[in-house]
Amino acid sequence: MKNEAIRILQKKNKAILESWMKFQLLDEGLREDLMSNDDLRSQSEELLSALTSNLNDNNIEDAKSMGFEQVNDILASVSISRAKQGFSPRETGNYIFSLKNALLEILQQEIKDPQELYMQSIKIGKLIDSFSIDTFETFLRGREDVILRQTDEITEISTPVIQVWDGILALPIIGTLDSARTQVVMENLLQKIVETGSSIAILDISGVPAVDSLVAQHLIKTVSATRLMGAECIISGIRPEIAQTVVHLGIDLSNILTKSTLASALKTAFTMLQLQVTRKNVTNLN
Amino acid sequence: MVVLNKELMTIVREVDVIPFRNRLKEHAVKIGMGLVNQTKIITAASELARNMLKYAKGGKVTLEVISTGRENGIRLTFKDQGPGIANIPMAMKDGYSTAKSLGLGLPGTKRLVSEFNIESEVGKGTTVTVIKWKNG
Ligand SMILES: Nc1ncnc2c1ncn2[C@@H]1O[C@H](COP(=O)(O)OP(=O)(O)O)[C@@H](O)[C@H]1O
Ligand SMILES: [Mg+2]
């Protein structure tokens, strides 16, 4: 015998959709700028029919069962796309919670026996709760994807190589210097050395929060690569607390030219290129 | 010794280290730790978190603010369920690395903190606990 609730829900598809839409549109936070009401409706219709048509006696208590693949797929794509479009968790949550309200409302109208109504409501409630949890997990994963992509983009754009003087390049590094970042830094730097024919590169690490042994190893590697290109590399922006920490860690930077500030590194670079910066003699000008 | 604050964070990816380091810094600043000691504990934490990621595919770190009454400090416990370390005295030697890196993470960390303890069982995992006192 078919479960009573299933029979009702399949028969009342249309009424459920109307009531679900009504609940969704009730939410004052719903933003039409992100999705038109028509799109929302067709998305809801698709999900509802996937749910009711696949619902049977065997899977009503198991949201993960094979029969619900289609439902899970639709929910996953809905929550991923909502995450990327900038929907809030509240809006996404309301989408699925209002479906529960609509389903329970229909059951209440159709089932007269209170005992039966209670049993069926609990079953449907549990099923939708389980879908809700998956929806939130997928939504969060969608948000994380967005963040990771932004991180990659920031890595790309935040390693500019600046030509500060004829023959002198400067590369300010801001943020964590992980392996991926070092690769980008090194490639940019080496390429720019070739392009500009520069002979000195200044790597400024004032914006690096911590210099641990891996960061140090990356710095040493970058310096070696620069030297292989026939250029000299100066590391600047080593704050006193970082210098102390690096020494305690046991890292040997004695083979590397280090300066505390970018200005003093530039001064060293000028000396190496036998350039002299002098102040104009003001008294001779009048 | 009393624990004034306790937080548990999971580290399974390189990006997880950033919020952890920020929380650590917040607490260090809050107890009035100086810039040098802040930098030392943050660097030590960075080494241990990296080891956990690199050798044990991640793990958990407990961040605690502790007090003896006379002195406040920060205690970090890094716990992983990785392969473990067979020869701890060897791993604690400067320059020893099974990964062709500098081999300074563990011995360097020990020099940067006030108290250092490592326990490891092959096949079970590794737990490293460090304390940095505010003026230590
Ligand atoms: N959490 C860990 N789990 C398993 N092995 C570890 C762990 N931490 C460190 N090791 C081992 O100890 C060695 C030394 O670690 P470390 O001093 O940080 O140097 P490095 O990371 O440069 O190799 C590592 O090469 C690795 O074999
Ligand atoms: Mg290490």
PDB file of C-alpha atoms in Angstrom, chain A residues 144 148 176-179 209-217 241-242 244-245 248-251, chain B residues 13-15 18 21 35-36 39-40 42-43 46-47 50 100-102 104-105 108-109 111-112:
ATOM      1  CA  GLU A 144      34.466  28.921  -0.612  1.00  0.00           C
ATOM      2  CA  LEU A 148      39.530  30.624  -3.448  1.00  0.00           C
ATOM      3  CA  THR A 176      51.992  35.217   2.706  1.00  0.00           C
ATOM      4  CA  LEU A 177      54.739  33.862   0.519  1.00  0.00           C
ATOM      5  CA  ASP A 178      53.608  30.317  -0.135  1.00  0.00           C
ATOM      6  CA  SER A 179      54.908  27.964  -2.801  1.00  0.00           C
ATOM      7  CA  PRO A 209      53.602  38.752   8.035  1.00  0.00           C
ATOM      8  CA  ALA A 210      55.977  35.938   8.997  1.00  0.00           C
ATOM      9  CA  VAL A 211      59.227  34.588   7.660  1.00  0.00           C
ATOM     10  CA  ASP A 212      59.351  30.919   8.541  1.00  0.00           C
ATOM     11  CA  SER A 213      61.771  28.345   7.149  1.00  0.00           C
ATOM     12  CA  LEU A 214      59.714  27.739   4.013  1.00  0.00           C
ATOM     13  CA  VAL A 215      59.453  31.443   3.204  1.00  0.00           C
ATOM     14  CA  ALA A 216      63.194  31.742   3.829  1.00  0.00           C
ATOM     15  CA  GLN A 217      63.877  28.832   1.522  1.00  0.00           C
ATOM     16  CA  GLU A 241      61.691  41.402  15.061  1.00  0.00           C
ATOM     17  CA  ILE A 242      61.834  39.356  11.866  1.00  0.00           C
ATOM     18  CA  GLN A 244      65.732  38.136  15.386  1.00  0.00           C
ATOM     19  CA  THR A 245      63.231  35.395  14.674  1.00  0.00           C
ATOM     20  CA  HIS A 248      66.611  31.887  16.231  1.00  0.00           C
ATOM     21  CA  LEU A 249      65.077  29.629  13.625  1.00  0.00           C
ATOM     22  CA  GLY A 250      68.620  28.948  12.486  1.00  0.00           C
ATOM     23  CA  ILE A 251      68.329  30.324   8.982  1.00  0.00           C
TER      24      ILE A 251
ATOM     25  CA  ARG B  13      44.590  23.450   3.642  1.00  0.00           C
ATOM     26  CA  GLU B  14      47.251  26.104   3.312  1.00  0.00           C
ATOM     27  CA  VAL B  15      44.600  28.846   3.456  1.00  0.00           C
ATOM     28  CA  ILE B  18      45.724  32.497   7.709  1.00  0.00           C
ATOM     29  CA  ARG B  21      47.526  33.048  12.524  1.00  0.00           C
ATOM     30  CA  LEU B  35      56.316  42.519  19.023  1.00  0.00           C
ATOM     31  CA  VAL B  36      59.379  40.244  19.136  1.00  0.00           C
ATOM     32  CA  THR B  39      56.627  37.316  15.867  1.00  0.00           C
ATOM     33  CA  LYS B  40      58.359  34.337  17.468  1.00  0.00           C
ATOM     34  CA  ILE B  42      53.542  33.286  15.096  1.00  0.00           C
ATOM     35  CA  THR B  43      56.568  31.959  13.227  1.00  0.00           C
ATOM     36  CA  SER B  46      53.497  28.694  11.087  1.00  0.00           C
ATOM     37  CA  GLU B  47      56.219  25.992  11.099  1.00  0.00           C
ATOM     38  CA  ARG B  50      53.036  23.604   7.802  1.00  0.00           C
ATOM     39  CA  LYS B 100      64.533  18.187   1.085  1.00  0.00           C
ATOM     40  CA  SER B 101      63.519  21.373   2.882  1.00  0.00           C
ATOM     41  CA  LEU B 102      65.657  23.272   5.396  1.00  0.00           C
ATOM     42  CA  LEU B 104      64.717  23.831  10.750  1.00  0.00           C
ATOM     43  CA  GLY B 105      61.011  23.669  11.562  1.00  0.00           C
ATOM     44  CA  GLY B 108      63.882  26.229  15.200  1.00  0.00           C
ATOM     45  CA  THR B 109      60.459  26.201  16.823  1.00  0.00           C
ATOM     46  CA  ARG B 111      64.348  27.809  20.115  1.00  0.00           C
ATOM     47  CA  LEU B 112      61.532  30.301  19.480  1.00  0.00           C
TER      48      LEU B 112
END
